[in-house]
Coordinates of C-alpha atoms in Angstrom, one line a residue:
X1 CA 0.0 0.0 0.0
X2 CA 1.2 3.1 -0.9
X3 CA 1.7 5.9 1.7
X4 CA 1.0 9.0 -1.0
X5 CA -1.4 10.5 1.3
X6 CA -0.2 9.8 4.9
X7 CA -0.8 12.9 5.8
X8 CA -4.4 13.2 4.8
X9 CA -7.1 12.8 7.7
X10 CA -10.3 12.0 6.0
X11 CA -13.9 11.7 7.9
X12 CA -16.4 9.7 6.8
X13 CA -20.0 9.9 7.5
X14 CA -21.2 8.0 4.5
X15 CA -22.8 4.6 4.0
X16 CA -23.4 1.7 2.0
X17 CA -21.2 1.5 -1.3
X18 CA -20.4 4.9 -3.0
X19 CA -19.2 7.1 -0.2
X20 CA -17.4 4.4 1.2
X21 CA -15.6 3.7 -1.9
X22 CA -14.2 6.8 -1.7
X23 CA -12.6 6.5 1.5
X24 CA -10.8 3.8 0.5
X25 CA -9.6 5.3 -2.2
X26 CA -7.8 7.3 0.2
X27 CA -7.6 4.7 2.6
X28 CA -5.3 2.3 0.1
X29 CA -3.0 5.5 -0.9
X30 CA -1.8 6.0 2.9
X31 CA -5.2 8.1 4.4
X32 CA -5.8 8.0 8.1
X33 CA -10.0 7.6 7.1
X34 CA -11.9 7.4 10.2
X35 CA -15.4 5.8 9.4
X36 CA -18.3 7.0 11.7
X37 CA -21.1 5.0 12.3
X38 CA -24.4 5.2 13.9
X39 CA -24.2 2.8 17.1
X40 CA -27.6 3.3 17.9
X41 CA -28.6 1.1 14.7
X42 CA -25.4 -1.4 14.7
X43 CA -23.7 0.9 11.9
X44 CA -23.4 0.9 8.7
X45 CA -26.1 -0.7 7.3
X46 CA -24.3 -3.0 4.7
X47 CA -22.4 -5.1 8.1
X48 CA -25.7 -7.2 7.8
X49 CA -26.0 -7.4 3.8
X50 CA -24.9 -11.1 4.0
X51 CA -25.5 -13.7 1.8
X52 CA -27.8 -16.6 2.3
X53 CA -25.5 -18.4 4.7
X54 CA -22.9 -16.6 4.9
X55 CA -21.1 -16.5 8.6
X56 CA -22.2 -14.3 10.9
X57 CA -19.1 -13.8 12.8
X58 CA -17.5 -10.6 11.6
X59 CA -18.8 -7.7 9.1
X60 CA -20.4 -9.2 5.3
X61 CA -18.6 -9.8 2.6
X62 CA -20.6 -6.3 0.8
X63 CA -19.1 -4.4 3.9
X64 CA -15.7 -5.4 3.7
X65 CA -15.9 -4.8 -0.3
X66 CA -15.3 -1.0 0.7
X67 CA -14.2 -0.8 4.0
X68 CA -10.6 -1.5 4.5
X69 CA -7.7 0.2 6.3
X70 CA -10.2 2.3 8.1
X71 CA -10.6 3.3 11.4
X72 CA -14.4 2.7 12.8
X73 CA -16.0 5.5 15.2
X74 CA -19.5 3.7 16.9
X75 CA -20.9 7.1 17.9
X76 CA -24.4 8.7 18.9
X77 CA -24.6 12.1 17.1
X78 CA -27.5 13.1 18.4
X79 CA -25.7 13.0 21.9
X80 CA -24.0 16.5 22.4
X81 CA -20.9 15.0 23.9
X82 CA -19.9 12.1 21.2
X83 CA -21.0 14.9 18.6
X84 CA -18.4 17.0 20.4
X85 CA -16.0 14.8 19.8
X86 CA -16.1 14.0 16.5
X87 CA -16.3 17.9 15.8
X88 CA -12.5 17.9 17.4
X89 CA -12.0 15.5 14.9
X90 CA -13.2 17.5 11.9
X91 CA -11.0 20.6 13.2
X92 CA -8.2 19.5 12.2
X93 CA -9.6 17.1 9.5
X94 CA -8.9 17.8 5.6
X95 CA -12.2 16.0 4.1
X96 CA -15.8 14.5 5.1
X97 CA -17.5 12.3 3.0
X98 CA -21.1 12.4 3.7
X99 CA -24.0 11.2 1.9
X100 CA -26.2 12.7 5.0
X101 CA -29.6 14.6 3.7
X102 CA -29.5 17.8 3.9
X103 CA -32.3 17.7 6.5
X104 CA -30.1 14.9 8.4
X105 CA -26.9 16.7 8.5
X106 CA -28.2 20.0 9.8
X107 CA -30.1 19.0 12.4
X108 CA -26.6 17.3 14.0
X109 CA -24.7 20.1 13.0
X110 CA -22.8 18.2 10.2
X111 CA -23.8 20.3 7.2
X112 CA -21.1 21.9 5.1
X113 CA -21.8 25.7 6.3
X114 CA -21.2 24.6 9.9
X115 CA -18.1 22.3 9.6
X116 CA -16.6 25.2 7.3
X117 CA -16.8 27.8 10.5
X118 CA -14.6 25.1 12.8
X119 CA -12.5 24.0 9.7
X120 CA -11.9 26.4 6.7
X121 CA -9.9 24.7 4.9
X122 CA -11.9 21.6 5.2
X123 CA -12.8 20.1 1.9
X124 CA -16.5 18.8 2.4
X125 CA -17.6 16.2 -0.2
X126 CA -21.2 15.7 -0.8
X127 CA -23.0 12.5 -1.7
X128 CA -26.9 13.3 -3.2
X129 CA -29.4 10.7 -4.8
X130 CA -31.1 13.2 -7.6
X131 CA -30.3 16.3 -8.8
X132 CA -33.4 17.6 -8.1
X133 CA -34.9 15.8 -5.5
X134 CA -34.6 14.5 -2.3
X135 CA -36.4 11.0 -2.8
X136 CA -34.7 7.9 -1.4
X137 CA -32.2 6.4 -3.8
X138 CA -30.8 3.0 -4.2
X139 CA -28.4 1.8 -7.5
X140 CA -31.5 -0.3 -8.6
X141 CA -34.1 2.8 -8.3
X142 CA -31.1 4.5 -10.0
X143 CA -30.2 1.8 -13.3
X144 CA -34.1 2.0 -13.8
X145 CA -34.6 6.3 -13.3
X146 CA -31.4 6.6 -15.7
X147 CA -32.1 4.1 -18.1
X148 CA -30.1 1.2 -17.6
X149 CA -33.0 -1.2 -16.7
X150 CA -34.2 -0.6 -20.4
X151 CA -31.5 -1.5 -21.9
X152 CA -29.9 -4.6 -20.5
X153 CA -31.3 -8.0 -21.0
X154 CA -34.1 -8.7 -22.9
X155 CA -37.2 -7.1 -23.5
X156 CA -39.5 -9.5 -22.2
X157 CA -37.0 -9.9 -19.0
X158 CA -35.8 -6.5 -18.5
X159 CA -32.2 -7.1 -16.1
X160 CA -30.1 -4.6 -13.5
X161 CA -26.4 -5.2 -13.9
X162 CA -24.9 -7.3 -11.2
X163 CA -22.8 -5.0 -9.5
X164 CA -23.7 -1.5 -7.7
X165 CA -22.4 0.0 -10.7
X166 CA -24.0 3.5 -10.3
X167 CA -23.1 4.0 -6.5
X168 CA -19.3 2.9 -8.1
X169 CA -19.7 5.4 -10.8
X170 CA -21.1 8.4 -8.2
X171 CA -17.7 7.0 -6.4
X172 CA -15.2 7.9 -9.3
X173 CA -17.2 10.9 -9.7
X174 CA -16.3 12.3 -6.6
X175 CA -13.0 11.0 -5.9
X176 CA -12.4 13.2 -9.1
X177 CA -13.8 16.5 -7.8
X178 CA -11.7 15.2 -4.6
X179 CA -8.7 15.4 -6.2
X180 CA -9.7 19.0 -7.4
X181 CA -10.2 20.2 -4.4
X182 CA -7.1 19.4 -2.9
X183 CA -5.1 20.9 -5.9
X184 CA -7.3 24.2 -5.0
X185 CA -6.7 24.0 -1.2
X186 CA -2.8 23.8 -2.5
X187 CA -3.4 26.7 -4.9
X188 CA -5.4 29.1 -2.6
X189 CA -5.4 27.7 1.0
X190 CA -9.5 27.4 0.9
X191 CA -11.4 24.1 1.5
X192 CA -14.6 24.1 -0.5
X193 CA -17.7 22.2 -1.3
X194 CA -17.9 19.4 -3.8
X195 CA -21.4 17.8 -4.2
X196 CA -22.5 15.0 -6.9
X197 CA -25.8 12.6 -6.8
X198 CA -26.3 9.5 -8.2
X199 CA -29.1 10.6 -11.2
X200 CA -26.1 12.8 -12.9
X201 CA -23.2 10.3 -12.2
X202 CA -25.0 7.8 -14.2
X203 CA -26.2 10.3 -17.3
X204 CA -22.8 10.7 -17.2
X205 CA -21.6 7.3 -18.0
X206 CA -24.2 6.6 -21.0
X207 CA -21.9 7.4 -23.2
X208 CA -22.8 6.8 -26.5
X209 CA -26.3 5.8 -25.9
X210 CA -26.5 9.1 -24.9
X211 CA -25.7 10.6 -27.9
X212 CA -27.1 7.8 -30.2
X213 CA -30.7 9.5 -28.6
X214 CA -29.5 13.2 -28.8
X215 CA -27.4 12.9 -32.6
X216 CA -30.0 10.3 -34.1
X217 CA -32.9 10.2 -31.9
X218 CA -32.4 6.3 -31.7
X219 CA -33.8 5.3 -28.3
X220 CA -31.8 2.2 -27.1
X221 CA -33.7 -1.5 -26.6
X222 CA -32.5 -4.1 -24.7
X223 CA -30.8 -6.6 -26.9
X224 CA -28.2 -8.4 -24.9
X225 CA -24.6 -8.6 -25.2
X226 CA -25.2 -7.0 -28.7
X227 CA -23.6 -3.9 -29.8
X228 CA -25.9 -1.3 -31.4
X229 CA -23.3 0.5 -33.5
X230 CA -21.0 -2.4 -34.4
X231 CA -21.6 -6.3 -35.3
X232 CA -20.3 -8.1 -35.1
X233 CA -19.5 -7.2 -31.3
X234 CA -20.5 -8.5 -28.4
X235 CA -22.3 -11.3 -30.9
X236 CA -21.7 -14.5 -28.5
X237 CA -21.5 -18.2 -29.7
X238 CA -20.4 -21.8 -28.7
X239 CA -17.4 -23.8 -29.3
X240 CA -17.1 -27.8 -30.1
X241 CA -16.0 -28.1 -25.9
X242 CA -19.1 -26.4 -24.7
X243 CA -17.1 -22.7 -23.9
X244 CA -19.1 -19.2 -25.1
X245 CA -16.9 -16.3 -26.6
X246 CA -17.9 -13.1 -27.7
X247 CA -16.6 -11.0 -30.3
X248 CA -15.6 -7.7 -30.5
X249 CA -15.0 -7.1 -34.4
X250 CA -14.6 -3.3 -35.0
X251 CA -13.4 -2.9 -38.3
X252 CA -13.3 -4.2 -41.7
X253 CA -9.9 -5.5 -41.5
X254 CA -10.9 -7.6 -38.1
X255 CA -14.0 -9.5 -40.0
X256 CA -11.8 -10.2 -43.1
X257 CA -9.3 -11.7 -40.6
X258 CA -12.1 -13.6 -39.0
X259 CA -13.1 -15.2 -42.3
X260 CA -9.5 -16.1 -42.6
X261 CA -9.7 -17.7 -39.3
X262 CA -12.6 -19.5 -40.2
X263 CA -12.4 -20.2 -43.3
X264 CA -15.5 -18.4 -44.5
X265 CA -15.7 -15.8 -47.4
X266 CA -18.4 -13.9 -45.8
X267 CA -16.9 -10.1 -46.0
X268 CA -16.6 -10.5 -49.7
X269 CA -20.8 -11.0 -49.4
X270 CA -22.8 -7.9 -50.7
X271 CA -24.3 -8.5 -47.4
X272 CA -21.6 -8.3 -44.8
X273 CA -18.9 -6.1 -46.5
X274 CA -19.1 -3.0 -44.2
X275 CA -20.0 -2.7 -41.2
X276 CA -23.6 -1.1 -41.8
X277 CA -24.3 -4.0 -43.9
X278 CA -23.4 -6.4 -41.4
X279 CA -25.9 -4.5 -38.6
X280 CA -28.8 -4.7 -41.3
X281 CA -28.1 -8.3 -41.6
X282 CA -26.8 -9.3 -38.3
X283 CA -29.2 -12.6 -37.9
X284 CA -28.0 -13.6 -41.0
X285 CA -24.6 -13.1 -40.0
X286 CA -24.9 -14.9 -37.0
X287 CA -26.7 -17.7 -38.9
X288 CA -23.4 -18.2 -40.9
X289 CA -21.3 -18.0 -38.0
X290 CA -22.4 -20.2 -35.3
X291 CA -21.6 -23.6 -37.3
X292 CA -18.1 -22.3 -38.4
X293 CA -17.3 -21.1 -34.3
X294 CA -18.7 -24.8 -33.3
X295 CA -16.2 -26.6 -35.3
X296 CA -13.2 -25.4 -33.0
X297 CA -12.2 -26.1 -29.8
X298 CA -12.1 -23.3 -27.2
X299 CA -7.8 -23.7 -26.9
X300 CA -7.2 -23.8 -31.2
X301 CA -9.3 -21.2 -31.6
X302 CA -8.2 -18.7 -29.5
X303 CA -5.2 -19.1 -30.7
X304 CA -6.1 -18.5 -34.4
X305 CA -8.0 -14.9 -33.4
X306 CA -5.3 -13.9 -31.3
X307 CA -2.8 -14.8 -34.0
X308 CA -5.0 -12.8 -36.3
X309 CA -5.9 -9.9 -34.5
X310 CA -9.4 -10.3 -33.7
X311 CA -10.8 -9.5 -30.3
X312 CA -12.7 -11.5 -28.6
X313 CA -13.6 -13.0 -25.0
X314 CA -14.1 -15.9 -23.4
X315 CA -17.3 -15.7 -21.2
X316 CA -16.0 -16.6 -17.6
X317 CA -17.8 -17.5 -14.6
X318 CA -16.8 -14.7 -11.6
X319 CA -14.7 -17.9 -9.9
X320 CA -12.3 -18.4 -13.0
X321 CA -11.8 -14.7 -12.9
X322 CA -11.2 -14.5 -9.7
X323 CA -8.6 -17.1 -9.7
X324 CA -6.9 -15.5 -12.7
X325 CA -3.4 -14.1 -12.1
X326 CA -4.2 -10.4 -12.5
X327 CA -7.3 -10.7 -9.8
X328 CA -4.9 -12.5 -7.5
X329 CA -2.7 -9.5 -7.6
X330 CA -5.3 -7.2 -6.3
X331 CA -6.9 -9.4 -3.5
X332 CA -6.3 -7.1 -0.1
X333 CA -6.5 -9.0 3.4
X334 CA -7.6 -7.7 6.6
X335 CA -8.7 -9.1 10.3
X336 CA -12.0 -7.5 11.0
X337 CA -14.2 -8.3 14.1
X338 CA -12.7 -12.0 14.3
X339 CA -12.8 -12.6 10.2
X340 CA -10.6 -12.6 7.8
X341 CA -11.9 -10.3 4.9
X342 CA -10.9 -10.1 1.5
X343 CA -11.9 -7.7 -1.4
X344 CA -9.9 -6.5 -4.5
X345 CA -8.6 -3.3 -4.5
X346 CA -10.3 -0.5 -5.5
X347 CA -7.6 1.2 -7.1
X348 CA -6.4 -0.2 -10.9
X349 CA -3.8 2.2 -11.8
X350 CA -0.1 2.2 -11.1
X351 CA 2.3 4.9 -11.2
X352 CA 6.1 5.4 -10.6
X353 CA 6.0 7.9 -8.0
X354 CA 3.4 5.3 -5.5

């Protein structure tokens, strides 16, 4: 672990997945992040998230995703001496991480304006559900509000994605404005205010279904692992030893190199020379491919696309990934509450100077 900010203190009144994810963020580059929790309710409210069966000695496995390298306050806010004492903790603090309603954070004095008096340089970063609204907000109410829900699976089984992914989008959202507000503490001396919500963080990250809708006025359906813009990519099919692969064949080039592979003449077809041809005809693509992908093995030919250029994936089951060598190489350990937890670590990157 790298020790770039050990000399950052960093409170955290946030719960559940995307305020937490940001203190470890800072918690895994050297931060002292001391995480405060309601004792009045058994904290934060993912330490009971558990799985069906899952041991009940020590905090969940969705707790100890984020939390890690922390420091865990049990305190009473609403008592005036443990809320004294965590406000001689944010005097001499550099950053709070709340994702406390504004109603909630006022009443126990934890509101930016306050904390600013006590602390001015303190960098205060804000965690909202809506822009524009202060309804309740969970990822799921989120993927369906923002659009996700419409798009992924099929549209007579409409799907969430697996994973929180909107509380960790929010996350990297304001980690970034974070990072900005340090570089203008440095700059100026001033703390400041940085706010994001949930709704914007995930506009944010549709991408080019956004602009498919505001360039084309194409509203996106849900069709699968399919790409709307390219085919074919994301197009899945089964090898002779029972494996799935997707493909990912972005160019012109790719598919003629795929034919090669296969032994098919397909993008010399009227039907399948460019790539708009092939996403008018993408069933009859698929038609012509699937017996040509079943005759390999999953070993021989991933060898021939690799040796050709063409990308494509193997579809893996979480365990085989898990056990691959570049998961291994970010599982992080820690003793919690009698239990050995494990989680990946939240930060990807590498550079020289960590």
């Amino acid at each position: 672990m790298s020790n770039f900010f050990k000399d950052l203190k960093v409170i955290e009144l946030a719960g559940v997945l995307a305020g937490p994810g940001v203190g470890l963020f800072f918690a895994e580059l050297g931060a002292r992040v001391l995480k405060v929790e309601n004792k009045n309710v058994g904290g934060d409210a993912t330490r009971t998230w558990r799985l069906k069966g899952e041991t009940e000695n020590g905090p969940s496995a969705y707790f100890s995703a984020v939390n890690y390298k922390k420091e865990y306050l049990f305190l009473d806010l609403t008592d005036a001496r443990e809320r004294h004492d965590l406000l001689q903790e944010i005097a001499d603090a550099d950053m709070v991480i709340s994702n406390y309603s504004s109603r909630v954070a006022e009443k126990l004095g934890m509101d930016y304006p306050t904390l600013s008096k006590i602390n001015k340089k303190l960098i205060y970063l804000q965690l909202d559900g809506f822009a524009n609204s202060a309804r309740p907000a969970y990822d799921v109410v989120l993927q369906a509000e923002t659009g996700w829900i419409s798009m992924t699976g099929h549209s007579e089984n409409p799907s969430k994605l697996p994973v929180a992914l909107i509380d960790v989008l929010a996350g990297h959202q304001l980690k970034e404005g974070a990072l900005l507000a340090i570089i203008h503490r440095m700059k100026t001396g001033e703390g400041s205010l940085v706010e994001c919500n949930l709704e914007q963080a995930s506009l944010a990250a549709l991408a080019n279904q956004a602009t498919n809708y505001l360039m084309n006025n194409a509203v996106a359906e849900p069709i699968g692992t399919l790409h709307p813009n390219i085919a074919p990519y994301g197009d899945w099919f089964a090898t002779a030893d029972g494996k799935r692969i997707v493909l990912a064949v972005g160019s012109d080039k790719q598919f003629e190199n795929l034919n090669m592979v296969l032994g098919l003449h397909l993008h010399i077809d009227e039907k399948f020379k460019t790539n708009p041809d092939r996403l008018r005809y993408r069933f009859d693509l698929r038609a012509a491919l699937v017996p040509a992908i079943a005759k390999f093995n999953l070993a021989d030919l991933s060898q021939k696309l690799d040796g050709a250029g063409v990308p494509f994936g193997e579809i893996k089951k979480l365990d085989a990934v898990l056990e691959s060598p570049a998961a291994q190489e970010m599982v992080r350990t820690e003793m919690q509450g009698g239990r050995e937890t494990k989680r990946l670590t939240g930060n990807a990157f590498k550079a020289g100077f960590l």
